[in-house]
Short mmCIF file of C-alpha atoms in Angstrom, two decimals:
data_model
loop_
_atom_site.label_atom_id
_atom_site.label_comp_id
_atom_site.label_asym_id
_atom_site.label_seq_id
_atom_site.Cartn_x
_atom_site.Cartn_y
_atom_site.Cartn_z
CA MET A 1 -0.06 -0.13 -0.19
CA ASN A 2 1.63 3.12 -1.14
CA THR A 3 -0.24 6.36 -0.63
CA ILE A 4 0.29 10.34 -0.43
CA ILE A 5 -1.81 12.83 1.58
CA ARG A 6 -1.27 16.28 -0.01
CA ARG A 7 -4.32 18.39 -0.17
CA GLU A 8 -2.19 21.57 -0.03
CA GLY A 9 1.05 20.48 -3.20
CA ARG A 10 -1.35 20.73 -6.04
CA VAL A 11 -2.51 23.92 -5.37
CA SER A 12 0.91 25.26 -4.73
CA VAL A 13 2.51 24.04 -7.99
CA VAL A 14 -0.72 26.29 -9.50
CA VAL A 15 0.96 29.45 -7.81
CA GLY A 16 4.47 28.17 -8.51
CA TRP A 17 3.27 28.28 -12.26
CA MET A 18 1.71 31.37 -12.31
CA LEU A 19 4.06 33.59 -10.05
CA VAL A 20 6.74 32.35 -13.29
CA VAL A 21 4.00 33.62 -15.62
CA MET A 22 3.48 36.95 -14.53
CA ALA A 23 7.65 36.93 -13.09
CA PHE A 24 8.91 36.69 -17.40
CA LEU A 25 5.67 38.93 -18.19
CA ALA A 26 7.00 41.14 -15.72
CA LEU A 27 10.41 41.21 -17.09
CA VAL A 28 9.67 41.95 -21.26
CA THR A 29 7.82 44.59 -20.18
CA PHE A 30 10.31 46.52 -17.78
CA ILE A 31 12.28 45.75 -20.22
CA VAL A 32 10.36 46.91 -23.70
CA LEU A 33 10.18 49.69 -21.39
CA ALA A 34 14.00 51.09 -20.81
CA ILE A 35 14.84 50.44 -24.26
CA VAL A 36 10.93 53.07 -25.76
CA ILE A 37 11.36 55.15 -22.65
CA ASP A 38 14.07 55.00 -20.63
CA ALA A 39 16.82 52.87 -19.28
CA MET A 40 15.92 53.72 -15.97
CA PHE A 41 13.04 51.54 -15.84
CA LEU A 42 15.43 48.44 -15.97
CA ILE A 43 15.76 49.64 -11.99
CA PHE A 44 12.34 47.60 -11.59
CA LEU A 45 13.71 44.63 -12.75
CA PHE A 46 13.86 43.01 -9.08
CA ALA A 47 10.57 42.55 -9.47
CA PRO A 48 10.64 39.43 -11.98
CA VAL A 49 13.66 37.67 -9.28
CA LEU A 50 11.02 38.25 -6.21
CA LEU A 51 8.41 36.61 -8.20
CA LEU A 52 10.76 34.14 -9.56
CA LEU A 53 12.22 33.53 -5.53
CA GLY A 54 8.31 33.30 -4.26
CA ALA A 55 7.27 30.53 -7.50
CA GLY A 56 10.52 28.13 -6.45
CA VAL A 57 9.25 28.49 -2.92
CA ASN A 58 5.74 27.18 -3.88
CA PHE A 59 7.22 24.55 -5.74
CA TRP A 60 9.29 24.04 -2.74
CA ILE A 61 6.41 23.49 -0.97
CA GLY A 62 4.31 21.39 -3.31
CA SER A 63 6.82 19.49 -3.80
CA ARG A 64 7.56 18.32 0.50
CA ALA A 65 4.38 18.39 2.57
CA ARG A 66 2.93 15.58 2.49
CA LEU A 67 1.72 12.29 5.09
CA GLU A 68 3.12 9.53 2.64
CA ILE A 69 1.62 5.64 3.69
CA THR A 70 4.37 2.85 2.66
CA PRO A 71 4.05 -0.83 3.51
CA ASP A 72 6.76 -0.01 6.36
CA SER A 73 5.98 3.01 7.73
CA PHE A 74 4.26 6.17 7.69
CA ILE A 75 5.54 9.67 7.03
CA TRP A 76 4.66 12.84 7.84
CA CYS A 77 6.38 16.07 7.10
CA SER A 78 5.57 19.60 6.45
CA PHE A 79 6.91 22.68 4.52
CA VAL A 80 9.61 23.29 6.87
CA GLY A 81 11.69 21.37 9.25
CA ARG A 82 12.84 17.03 9.21
CA ALA A 83 10.52 14.44 8.35
CA ARG A 84 9.02 12.17 10.69
CA SER A 85 8.55 8.43 10.92
CA ILE A 86 6.64 5.52 12.55
CA ALA A 87 7.16 1.61 11.61
CA TRP A 88 4.35 -0.07 11.46
CA GLN A 89 5.93 -2.70 13.37
CA ASP A 90 6.31 -0.37 16.42
CA LEU A 91 2.42 1.11 16.36
CA ASP A 92 -0.28 -0.57 18.10
CA ARG A 93 -3.21 1.51 17.28
CA VAL A 94 -3.92 4.61 15.11
CA LEU A 95 -6.65 6.60 17.40
CA VAL A 96 -8.71 9.32 16.32
CA PRO A 97 -9.09 12.48 18.31
CA THR A 98 -13.06 13.80 19.52
CA PRO A 99 -14.62 16.09 17.86
CA GLY A 100 -13.32 19.47 19.06
CA SER A 101 -9.99 18.29 19.39
CA ARG A 102 -7.09 21.24 18.10
CA PRO A 103 -8.32 21.52 14.37
CA ARG A 104 -4.68 20.33 12.43
CA LEU A 105 -4.76 16.79 14.67
CA VAL A 106 -5.11 13.70 12.95
CA ALA A 107 -5.03 10.84 14.49
CA ALA A 108 -2.42 9.75 17.74
CA ALA A 109 -0.33 7.56 17.04
CA ARG A 110 -0.20 4.96 20.08
CA LEU A 111 3.42 2.59 20.22
CA LYS A 112 4.17 -0.60 21.74
CA ASP A 113 5.37 0.96 24.22
CA GLY A 114 2.83 3.35 25.92
CA SER A 115 3.69 6.28 24.35
CA ILE A 116 1.87 8.39 22.01
CA VAL A 117 2.80 10.69 19.50
CA GLU A 118 0.07 13.55 17.70
CA ILE A 119 -0.17 13.77 13.93
CA ASP A 120 -0.57 16.90 12.79
CA ALA A 121 -1.99 17.48 9.35
CA VAL A 122 1.50 19.40 8.56
CA TRP A 123 1.04 19.00 5.32
CA SER A 124 -2.11 21.27 4.93
CA SER A 125 -1.13 25.53 5.46
CA PRO A 126 -2.92 26.21 8.65
CA THR A 127 -4.14 29.84 6.46
CA SER A 128 -5.66 27.94 4.29
CA PRO A 129 -9.02 29.24 3.88
CA ALA A 130 -10.68 25.67 3.93
CA ASN A 131 -9.45 25.39 7.49
CA LEU A 132 -10.17 29.32 8.49
CA LEU A 133 -13.61 28.86 7.40
CA GLY A 134 -14.32 25.38 9.17
CA THR A 135 -13.38 22.37 10.73
CA PRO A 136 -10.94 21.31 8.14
CA ASP A 137 -11.48 16.93 7.50
CA HIS A 138 -9.33 15.02 8.01
CA SER A 139 -11.00 11.80 7.22
CA PRO A 140 -9.35 11.08 4.33
CA ALA A 141 -5.80 10.71 6.36
CA GLN A 142 -7.29 9.39 8.99
CA ARG A 143 -8.83 6.64 7.14
CA ALA A 144 -5.39 6.00 4.98
CA LEU A 145 -3.58 5.01 8.36
CA ILE A 146 -5.47 3.01 9.44
CA ASP A 147 -5.90 1.47 6.42
CA GLY A 148 -2.44 0.90 6.05
CA HIS A 149 -1.73 -0.25 10.01
CA ARG A 150 -4.50 -3.27 9.22
CA ALA A 151 -2.60 -3.88 6.01
CA TYR A 152 0.38 -3.82 8.11
CA LEU A 153 -1.23 -5.90 10.00
CA ALA A 154 -3.09 -8.02 7.39
CA GLY A 155 -0.05 -9.19 6.13
CA ALA A 156 2.38 -9.65 10.02
CA SER A 157 -0.43 -12.37 10.23
CA ALA A 158 0.25 -13.80 6.43
CA ASN A 159 4.09 -13.93 7.08
CA PRO A 160 4.79 -13.85 10.66
CA GLY A 161 8.27 -14.04 10.72
CA SER A 162 9.18 -10.91 7.59
CA HIS A 163 7.93 -8.33 9.28
CA GLY A 164 10.94 -8.78 12.47
CA SER A 165 7.18 -10.12 14.81
#
């Protein structure tokens, strides 16, 4: 089972390409104005550079922020910081938060050693209009986590020696 939950990733890529187009149009406009009217318009070439930097940031965010379910573990990663990972073999249960919990809390992982690790929706921007206008729907990510754990358990029970149990 390989699944990637990344709601905001597509938006970041679209915004990135829009910024690239805007940067190209601004670059052409300022060069034409500098040639036709006055060379002083070349000073405004910093605007396309800023737009291209913004495009790069959006492409990076779009490719990075995610929740990834693999056969051996699940990985969640924010726009910045290191990726976090939990191996299925270390997981006892996926706990779905009660209604009214923190808006970005997707689930809690209870590990076999008894510790609890909270899984926040770090792949979803807290300033997204969907998050600001209402309670975010984390059910696809919750289902993916629960289904991934079930698939691991089914594979572990079918092949007891192959998963190190």
